[in-house]
Short mmCIF file of C-alpha atoms in Angstrom, two decimals:
data_model
loop_
_atom_site.label_atom_id
_atom_site.label_comp_id
_atom_site.label_asym_id
_atom_site.label_seq_id
_atom_site.Cartn_x
_atom_site.Cartn_y
_atom_site.Cartn_z
CA MET A 3 136.72 158.85 139.38
CA SER A 4 136.60 162.09 139.98
CA LEU A 5 139.50 164.83 139.89
CA PHE A 6 138.64 165.36 143.88
CA GLN A 7 138.61 161.90 144.22
CA ARG A 8 141.84 161.43 142.48
CA ILE A 9 143.43 164.03 144.51
CA THR A 10 142.26 162.80 148.36
CA ILE A 11 143.46 159.26 147.05
CA ALA A 12 147.25 160.66 146.22
CA LEU A 13 146.44 162.52 149.60
CA ALA A 14 145.69 159.49 151.11
CA ARG A 15 148.87 157.51 150.15
CA SER A 16 151.24 160.38 150.88
CA PRO A 17 153.87 159.21 153.26
CA MET A 18 154.95 162.94 154.52
CA MET A 19 151.00 164.01 154.28
CA GLY A 20 150.58 160.99 156.81
CA ARG A 21 153.58 161.39 159.15
CA SER A 22 152.47 165.61 159.44
CA MET A 23 148.77 164.13 160.18
CA ARG A 24 149.50 161.34 162.51
CA ALA A 25 151.81 163.78 164.46
CA MET A 26 148.66 165.92 165.31
CA ALA A 27 145.85 163.75 165.83
CA ALA A 28 145.10 165.13 168.77
CA ARG A 29 144.56 168.06 167.75
CA SER A 30 142.85 167.28 164.40
CA SER A 31 138.96 167.49 164.09
CA LEU A 32 139.30 165.81 160.89
CA ALA A 33 140.98 162.46 163.15
CA ARG A 34 137.84 163.28 165.79
CA ARG A 35 135.32 163.33 163.17
CA PHE A 36 135.92 160.03 161.74
CA VAL A 37 138.09 158.02 164.29
CA GLY A 38 136.85 156.85 167.36
CA GLY A 39 140.46 156.93 169.15
CA ALA A 40 144.14 156.43 169.02
CA ASP A 41 143.79 153.24 170.91
CA VAL A 42 141.63 150.13 172.12
CA GLU A 43 140.66 152.06 175.37
CA ALA A 44 139.93 155.38 173.72
CA ALA A 45 137.68 153.82 171.36
CA VAL A 46 135.80 152.29 173.99
CA GLN A 47 135.23 154.79 175.57
CA THR A 48 133.88 156.61 172.64
CA ALA A 49 131.55 153.55 172.40
CA LEU A 50 130.20 153.90 176.07
CA ARG A 51 129.94 157.50 175.09
CA LEU A 52 127.51 156.99 172.00
CA ARG A 53 125.83 154.67 173.74
CA ALA A 54 124.79 156.23 177.31
CA ALA A 55 123.86 159.61 175.48
CA HIS A 56 122.48 158.34 172.29
CA GLY A 57 121.45 154.58 172.47
CA ILE A 58 124.09 154.30 169.42
CA ARG A 59 126.22 150.83 169.54
CA ALA A 60 129.58 150.64 167.76
CA SER A 61 131.44 148.22 165.74
CA LEU A 62 135.17 148.33 166.54
CA PHE A 63 137.94 148.20 163.87
CA TYR A 64 141.36 148.42 164.09
CA LEU A 65 142.98 150.43 161.52
CA GLY A 66 145.10 148.29 159.02
CA GLU A 67 144.50 146.12 155.82
CA TYR A 68 146.32 144.65 153.26
CA VAL A 69 149.44 143.36 155.66
CA ALA A 70 151.86 140.75 154.63
CA ASP A 71 154.24 141.38 157.61
CA PRO A 72 153.63 138.36 160.12
CA ALA A 73 154.27 140.98 162.72
CA ALA A 74 151.99 143.50 161.95
CA ILE A 75 149.26 141.01 161.00
CA GLU A 76 149.77 139.63 164.90
CA TYR A 77 149.71 142.76 166.09
CA ASN A 78 146.47 143.67 164.20
CA VAL A 79 145.09 140.58 165.30
CA ALA A 80 145.93 141.23 169.04
CA GLN A 81 144.36 144.58 168.64
CA ALA A 82 141.12 142.96 167.52
CA ILE A 83 141.05 140.53 170.37
CA ASP A 84 141.89 143.51 173.09
CA ALA A 85 139.21 145.50 171.78
CA CYS A 86 136.63 142.09 172.21
CA ASP A 87 138.20 141.56 175.86
CA ALA A 88 137.44 145.54 176.73
CA LEU A 89 134.02 145.73 175.00
CA GLY A 90 132.90 142.88 177.24
CA ARG A 91 134.55 144.68 180.17
CA ALA A 92 132.98 147.64 179.33
CA GLY A 93 129.60 145.65 178.89
CA LEU A 94 128.80 146.70 175.71
CA ASP A 95 128.34 144.69 172.62
CA VAL A 96 131.35 142.53 171.69
CA HIS A 97 130.84 143.57 167.95
CA VAL A 98 134.06 143.82 165.88
CA SER A 99 134.73 144.27 162.48
CA VAL A 100 137.89 142.49 160.34
CA ASP A 101 139.49 142.86 156.99
CA PRO A 102 140.57 139.45 156.23
CA THR A 103 143.65 141.27 154.62
CA ALA A 104 144.66 143.06 157.68
CA ILE A 105 144.66 139.73 159.57
CA GLY A 106 146.94 137.05 157.39
CA TYR A 107 145.22 136.30 153.84
CA MET A 108 148.02 138.52 152.58
CA ASP A 109 150.47 135.75 153.78
CA SER A 110 148.38 132.47 153.55
CA ASP A 111 145.00 131.55 153.47
CA ALA A 112 145.59 129.32 156.55
CA ARG A 113 146.99 131.66 158.60
CA GLY A 114 143.91 133.92 157.93
CA GLU A 115 141.26 131.60 158.79
CA ASP A 116 143.31 130.90 161.93
CA ASN A 117 143.38 134.36 163.28
CA ALA A 118 139.77 135.02 162.56
CA ARG A 119 138.68 132.01 164.79
CA ARG A 120 141.31 133.39 167.19
CA ILE A 121 139.34 136.86 166.81
CA ALA A 122 135.71 135.06 166.88
CA ALA A 123 136.55 132.80 169.44
CA ALA A 124 137.99 136.27 171.48
CA VAL A 125 133.78 137.46 170.78
CA SER A 126 132.55 134.31 172.56
CA ARG A 127 134.72 134.63 175.32
CA ALA A 128 133.68 138.12 176.04
CA ALA A 129 129.91 138.38 174.74
CA ARG A 130 127.65 139.44 177.61
CA GLY A 131 124.56 138.23 175.55
CA GLY A 132 123.68 141.27 172.98
CA GLN A 133 124.76 141.33 169.35
CA ASP A 134 127.74 139.75 169.39
CA TRP A 135 129.97 139.43 166.15
CA MET A 136 133.01 139.33 164.39
CA VAL A 137 132.33 140.84 161.28
CA LEU A 138 134.00 140.04 158.22
CA ASP A 139 134.41 142.95 156.12
CA MET A 140 134.35 142.70 152.26
CA GLU A 141 136.92 143.82 150.17
CA ASP A 142 138.27 143.61 146.55
CA ALA A 143 136.65 141.15 144.29
CA ALA A 144 140.50 139.03 144.73
CA ILE A 145 139.24 138.01 148.04
CA ARG A 146 135.57 137.86 147.88
CA ASP A 147 135.41 133.68 147.47
CA ARG A 148 137.40 133.34 150.28
CA THR A 149 135.93 136.00 152.95
CA CYS A 150 132.60 133.84 152.17
CA ALA A 151 134.11 130.75 152.57
CA LEU A 152 135.95 131.77 155.63
CA HIS A 153 132.37 132.98 156.82
CA ARG A 154 130.96 129.31 156.00
CA SER A 155 133.79 127.49 157.61
CA LEU A 156 133.66 129.61 161.35
CA GLN A 157 129.44 129.53 161.08
CA GLU A 158 129.32 125.60 160.79
CA THR A 159 131.37 125.59 163.96
CA GLY A 160 129.27 127.93 166.23
CA LEU A 161 131.69 130.81 166.57
CA PRO A 162 130.15 134.26 166.27
CA VAL A 163 130.40 135.61 163.19
CA GLY A 164 128.89 137.74 160.28
CA LEU A 165 129.97 138.66 156.81
CA THR A 166 129.47 142.00 154.90
CA LEU A 167 128.32 141.86 151.20
CA GLN A 168 128.28 144.07 148.45
CA ALA A 169 124.86 145.26 146.77
CA ARG A 170 126.54 146.03 143.75
CA ARG A 171 127.54 142.86 142.61
CA ARG A 172 125.50 140.78 140.65
CA ARG A 173 126.04 137.46 142.76
CA THR A 174 124.85 138.71 145.96
CA PRO A 175 121.17 137.34 146.07
CA GLU A 176 122.87 133.96 145.17
CA ASP A 177 124.99 134.40 148.46
CA LEU A 178 122.18 135.77 150.20
CA THR A 179 120.16 132.53 149.35
CA TRP A 180 122.36 130.58 151.74
CA ALA A 181 123.17 133.38 154.47
CA ILE A 182 119.49 133.91 155.39
CA ARG A 183 118.99 130.50 156.44
CA GLN A 184 122.05 130.68 158.95
CA ARG A 185 121.93 132.27 162.38
CA THR A 186 124.10 134.74 161.25
CA SER A 187 124.75 138.85 160.97
CA LEU A 188 124.58 140.05 157.66
CA ARG A 189 125.70 143.68 157.02
CA LEU A 190 124.97 144.85 153.36
CA VAL A 191 126.78 147.81 151.70
CA LYS A 192 126.42 149.02 148.46
CA GLY A 193 130.26 148.24 148.11
CA ALA A 194 132.84 150.61 147.35
CA PHE A 195 135.14 148.20 145.45
CA PRO A 196 133.60 148.49 141.29
CA GLU A 197 134.28 145.79 138.95
CA ARG A 198 132.53 146.71 135.72
CA ALA A 199 132.51 143.19 134.84
CA LEU A 200 130.70 141.96 138.20
CA ASP A 201 128.36 144.78 139.18
CA HIS A 202 125.31 145.90 138.19
CA ALA A 203 125.47 149.42 135.98
CA GLY A 204 124.42 152.84 137.17
CA ARG A 205 123.56 153.90 140.43
CA ALA A 206 119.93 153.45 140.03
CA GLY A 207 120.62 149.75 139.03
CA ILE A 208 122.70 149.63 142.39
CA ASP A 209 120.26 151.06 144.32
CA GLN A 210 117.44 148.59 142.98
CA ALA A 211 119.87 145.62 143.69
CA TYR A 212 120.10 146.71 147.19
CA LEU A 213 116.49 146.96 147.80
CA ASP A 214 116.19 143.70 146.27
CA ALA A 215 118.94 142.12 148.59
CA ALA A 216 117.00 143.89 151.45
CA SER A 217 113.69 142.24 150.16
CA ILE A 218 115.54 139.13 150.94
CA MET A 219 116.93 139.69 153.99
CA LEU A 220 113.56 140.50 155.40
CA SER A 221 111.97 137.67 154.11
CA ARG A 222 109.95 135.16 156.87
CA GLU A 223 112.05 132.75 156.59
CA ALA A 224 115.50 134.89 157.52
CA ARG A 225 113.46 135.99 160.07
CA ASP A 226 112.69 132.38 161.18
CA ALA A 227 116.24 131.29 160.77
CA GLY A 228 117.34 133.92 163.73
CA PHE A 229 119.29 135.42 160.59
CA HIS A 230 120.31 139.53 161.98
CA PRO A 231 120.12 141.87 159.13
CA VAL A 232 121.90 145.02 158.88
CA PHE A 233 121.72 147.68 156.10
CA GLY A 234 125.17 149.87 155.71
CA THR A 235 123.73 152.80 154.46
CA HIS A 236 123.89 156.83 154.98
CA ASP A 237 121.23 156.99 151.93
CA ASP A 238 117.55 158.27 153.48
CA ARG A 239 115.57 157.19 150.82
CA LEU A 240 116.94 153.42 150.54
CA ALA A 241 116.84 153.74 154.52
CA GLY A 242 113.01 154.59 154.06
CA ALA A 243 112.06 152.18 151.69
CA ILE A 244 113.58 149.72 153.75
CA MET A 245 111.65 150.65 157.15
CA ALA A 246 108.76 150.76 154.93
CA LEU A 247 109.56 146.95 153.54
CA ALA A 248 110.01 145.64 157.36
CA ARG A 249 106.54 147.05 158.50
CA GLU A 250 104.59 145.17 155.82
CA ARG A 251 106.88 142.04 156.50
CA GLY A 252 106.44 142.27 160.41
CA TRP A 253 109.93 143.00 161.51
CA PRO A 254 110.01 145.00 164.74
CA PRO A 255 112.03 148.14 164.57
CA ASP A 256 114.77 146.44 166.98
CA GLY A 257 114.77 143.34 164.55
CA PHE A 258 117.37 144.71 162.60
CA GLU A 259 119.89 147.57 162.39
CA PHE A 260 121.18 150.62 160.12
CA GLU A 261 125.16 150.91 160.38
CA MET A 262 126.82 153.92 158.95
CA LEU A 263 129.88 155.24 159.33
CA TYR A 264 131.57 157.13 162.50
CA GLY A 265 131.17 160.37 161.97
CA VAL A 266 129.12 160.17 158.95
CA ARG A 267 125.67 162.10 158.91
CA PRO A 268 125.40 162.06 162.44
CA ASP A 269 121.82 163.60 162.30
CA TRP A 270 120.16 161.23 160.70
CA GLN A 271 121.69 158.37 162.80
CA LEU A 272 119.91 160.39 165.81
CA ALA A 273 116.54 160.60 163.76
CA LEU A 274 116.72 156.67 163.15
CA ARG A 275 117.10 156.52 167.06
CA GLY A 276 114.02 159.02 167.61
CA LEU A 277 112.33 156.51 165.40
CA GLY A 278 112.91 153.52 167.55
CA TYR A 279 115.49 151.88 165.13
CA ASN A 280 118.93 150.21 166.45
CA VAL A 281 121.61 152.07 164.96
CA ARG A 282 125.33 150.80 165.00
CA VAL A 283 128.66 152.77 164.40
CA TYR A 284 131.70 151.23 162.46
CA LEU A 285 134.14 152.68 164.73
CA PRO A 286 137.61 152.76 163.45
CA PHE A 287 140.38 153.03 165.82
CA GLY A 288 144.16 153.01 165.68
CA GLY A 289 147.49 155.18 164.91
CA ASP A 290 147.31 155.22 161.00
CA TRP A 291 144.25 157.43 160.93
CA TRP A 292 144.95 159.31 157.91
CA PRO A 293 144.32 157.58 155.18
CA TYR A 294 140.83 156.26 156.66
CA ALA A 295 139.57 159.84 157.12
CA ILE A 296 140.49 161.37 154.07
CA ARG A 297 139.02 158.37 151.75
CA ARG A 298 135.96 159.65 153.28
CA VAL A 299 136.48 163.12 152.42
CA GLY A 300 137.19 161.78 149.13
CA GLU A 301 133.42 159.60 149.06
CA ASN A 302 131.95 163.20 150.21
CA PRO A 303 133.45 167.14 149.00
CA ARG A 304 131.02 168.10 151.81
CA ASN A 305 133.16 166.56 154.37
CA ALA A 306 136.60 168.73 152.72
CA TRP A 307 135.72 171.75 154.93
CA LEU A 308 136.70 169.35 158.08
CA LEU A 309 140.35 169.10 156.15
CA ALA A 310 140.69 172.79 156.24
CA ARG A 311 139.73 173.16 160.12
CA SER A 312 142.40 169.88 160.96
CA LEU A 313 145.00 172.02 161.69
CA THR A 314 143.12 174.26 164.17
CA SER A 315 139.90 173.03 165.40
CA ASP A 316 138.78 170.45 167.92
CA GLY A 317 135.62 169.32 166.04
CA HIS A 318 133.08 166.91 168.06
CA TYR A 319 131.28 164.11 166.66
CA PHE A 320 127.78 165.54 167.37
CA SER A 321 128.44 169.67 166.94
#
């Protein structure tokens, strides 16, 4: 981990900095760039604007993770359910992303699974016939097996549940072998929780693992099963290879999605839309925006200028 990344992590965890930045969120370009709004309605308005102006879809995510307090857990669940209802009323995809540790898994597996069922049922009720899913985010290795088991359990009951898998993990092809036979949505990411004993080594190894996993996701077997591939990447080299593979395998441009973080590489998002590909942004919302936003700076030092501007600027997403 670089010194710059260690500094941004310290900033993300600083209560004093967090309080200061949350107090000025309304005029912070950092918040406006990476967070879709302070509440559900603001996030839905952002999603509507992106869809109307650019044809870009959204997956709403309420900011909050690793929560053990029962009241906070219930509030997180309520926010996700409210997001489902609001997306349905707006005529958008009822698509929400959920961290298992935000909805009860820090308390008990039973509470977490029950709350996941509640959210997935809300997606089903509000769905308008688009790509309507509750997608389980993949967190650290300690909860991986439970997240995969939760996906299988909900999938078997017919609820609209998707899963995120990390290409960096050596066991991901094994998980994909089951998933591609299901009528489900699966988001493939490189992975943000390195575990040396469990991972492929080095950037080149992880990139190759990503393409190997993409090949499984774009198989004929997956297409025949109604499987919905989602490629979470900001890497245009990987995206180009995936587009070529999809053409070779007979997948139409609208048969899969590219997904990126809201505020990250909007130019590339627009370029992909111009080529006819489906693009979705992972759109976080909520008041506790500072830890999430500063981590985006840590991932890419080129975003540091947003931190400097955040005291005075009204930054816009596609500016």
